[in-house]
Tab-separated table of C-alpha atoms in Angstrom:
chain	number	residue	atom	x	y	z
A	6	MET	CA	59.119	139.904	-120.694
A	7	ILE	CA	55.754	139.634	-122.474
A	8	PRO	CA	55.932	140.623	-126.157
A	9	LEU	CA	53.424	143.164	-127.444
A	10	ALA	CA	51.138	142.250	-130.327
A	11	THR	CA	51.633	144.126	-133.581
A	12	ALA	CA	48.750	146.025	-135.195
A	13	ALA	CA	48.446	143.249	-137.786
A	14	THR	CA	48.270	140.575	-135.080
A	15	MET	CA	45.614	142.537	-133.176
A	16	THR	CA	43.537	142.890	-136.353
A	17	THR	CA	43.709	139.119	-136.852
A	18	ILE	CA	42.684	138.512	-133.230
A	19	GLU	CA	39.804	140.994	-133.488
A	20	ASN	CA	38.540	139.505	-136.752
A	21	GLU	CA	38.626	136.021	-135.256
A	22	ALA	CA	36.742	137.171	-132.152
A	23	ILE	CA	34.119	138.925	-134.304
A	24	ALA	CA	33.622	135.808	-136.424
A	25	ARG	CA	33.439	133.425	-133.445
A	26	GLN	CA	31.101	135.587	-131.391
A	27	LYS	CA	29.069	136.765	-134.400
A	28	ILE	CA	29.188	140.387	-133.291
A	29	SER	CA	30.211	143.679	-134.874
A	30	LEU	CA	33.518	145.437	-134.324
A	31	LEU	CA	31.670	148.084	-132.318
A	32	GLU	CA	30.165	145.417	-130.046
A	33	LEU	CA	33.606	143.877	-129.534
A	34	MET	CA	34.994	147.319	-128.705
A	35	LEU	CA	32.224	147.913	-126.165
A	36	LYS	CA	32.931	144.571	-124.478
A	37	ALA	CA	36.681	145.202	-124.405
A	38	GLY	CA	36.264	148.722	-123.030
A	39	GLN	CA	33.918	147.483	-120.315
A	40	LYS	CA	36.513	144.884	-119.263
A	41	VAL	CA	39.233	147.542	-119.164
A	42	ALA	CA	36.972	149.694	-116.966
A	43	LEU	CA	36.358	146.717	-114.662
A	44	GLU	CA	40.100	146.173	-114.240
A	45	ALA	CA	40.660	149.894	-113.592
A	46	ARG	CA	37.907	149.902	-110.937
A	47	GLN	CA	39.573	146.994	-109.170
A	48	MET	CA	42.883	148.899	-109.026
A	49	THR	CA	41.527	152.363	-108.201
A	50	PRO	CA	39.603	153.630	-105.171
A	51	LYS	CA	36.020	154.711	-105.916
A	52	GLY	CA	36.080	158.202	-107.388
A	53	GLY	CA	39.826	157.975	-108.030
A	54	LEU	CA	41.752	159.301	-110.985
A	55	VAL	CA	42.418	157.095	-114.014
A	56	TYR	CA	44.679	158.014	-116.936
A	57	ILE	CA	43.873	156.425	-120.300
A	58	PHE	CA	46.151	156.686	-123.333
A	59	CYS	CA	44.412	156.231	-126.697
A	60	GLY	CA	45.852	155.919	-130.172
A	61	PRO	CA	43.957	156.066	-133.476
A	62	GLY	CA	43.010	152.391	-133.767
A	63	ASN	CA	40.580	149.981	-132.211
A	64	ASN	CA	42.511	149.702	-128.947
A	65	GLY	CA	42.127	153.462	-128.627
A	66	GLY	CA	38.405	152.923	-129.080
A	67	ASP	CA	38.494	150.400	-126.223
A	68	GLY	CA	40.059	153.153	-124.118
A	69	PHE	CA	37.291	155.625	-125.012
A	70	VAL	CA	34.667	153.082	-123.946
A	71	ALA	CA	36.535	152.462	-120.687
A	72	ALA	CA	36.715	156.220	-120.053
A	73	SER	CA	32.983	156.590	-120.614
A	74	GLU	CA	32.215	153.671	-118.273
A	75	LEU	CA	34.470	155.025	-115.540
A	76	LEU	CA	33.091	158.562	-115.835
A	77	SER	CA	29.539	157.240	-115.500
A	78	GLN	CA	30.580	155.452	-112.298
A	79	GLY	CA	32.020	158.532	-110.615
A	80	TYR	CA	35.708	158.179	-111.444
A	81	LYS	CA	37.864	161.063	-112.590
A	82	VAL	CA	39.327	160.259	-115.998
A	83	ILE	CA	41.962	161.944	-118.113
A	84	VAL	CA	42.241	160.662	-121.666
A	85	PHE	CA	45.423	161.333	-123.589
A	86	LEU	CA	44.648	161.185	-127.292
A	87	LEU	CA	47.966	160.428	-128.960
A	88	VAL	CA	46.874	161.653	-132.402
A	89	GLU	CA	44.777	164.497	-133.769
A	90	PRO	CA	41.051	163.607	-133.568
A	91	ASN	CA	40.748	163.726	-137.366
A	92	LYS	CA	43.137	160.728	-137.540
A	93	LEU	CA	40.592	158.483	-135.788
A	94	LYS	CA	38.665	156.094	-137.990
A	95	GLY	CA	35.895	153.530	-137.932
A	96	ALA	CA	34.469	152.355	-134.628
A	97	ALA	CA	37.138	154.227	-132.626
A	98	LYS	CA	35.991	157.522	-134.197
A	99	GLU	CA	32.353	156.651	-133.490
A	100	VAL	CA	33.040	155.936	-129.802
A	101	PHE	CA	35.258	159.028	-129.446
A	102	THR	CA	32.489	161.226	-130.853
A	103	LYS	CA	30.034	159.866	-128.277
A	104	LEU	CA	32.543	160.317	-125.418
A	105	LYS	CA	33.415	163.857	-126.414
């Protein structure tokens, strides 16, 4: 079984990636979301249905980016937002607002 990273561990990983790549959190989120979309495209027939579950944090923001990418490429996407939209913050809120 592969252990899941805690929120604190993910924050550390994100901060390290931002520092090493010299990019913003939003840029990191865009890259991560694009990679998620790529993986989903490889597993789903063109125009297929993809379900994306998004929480309030940065990983949720990655999901919003992936949803946007997939929609623009002709996939059907259903996003399950696991919190009220007003609970979103930072870059995740910014990406959600653009997706909406």
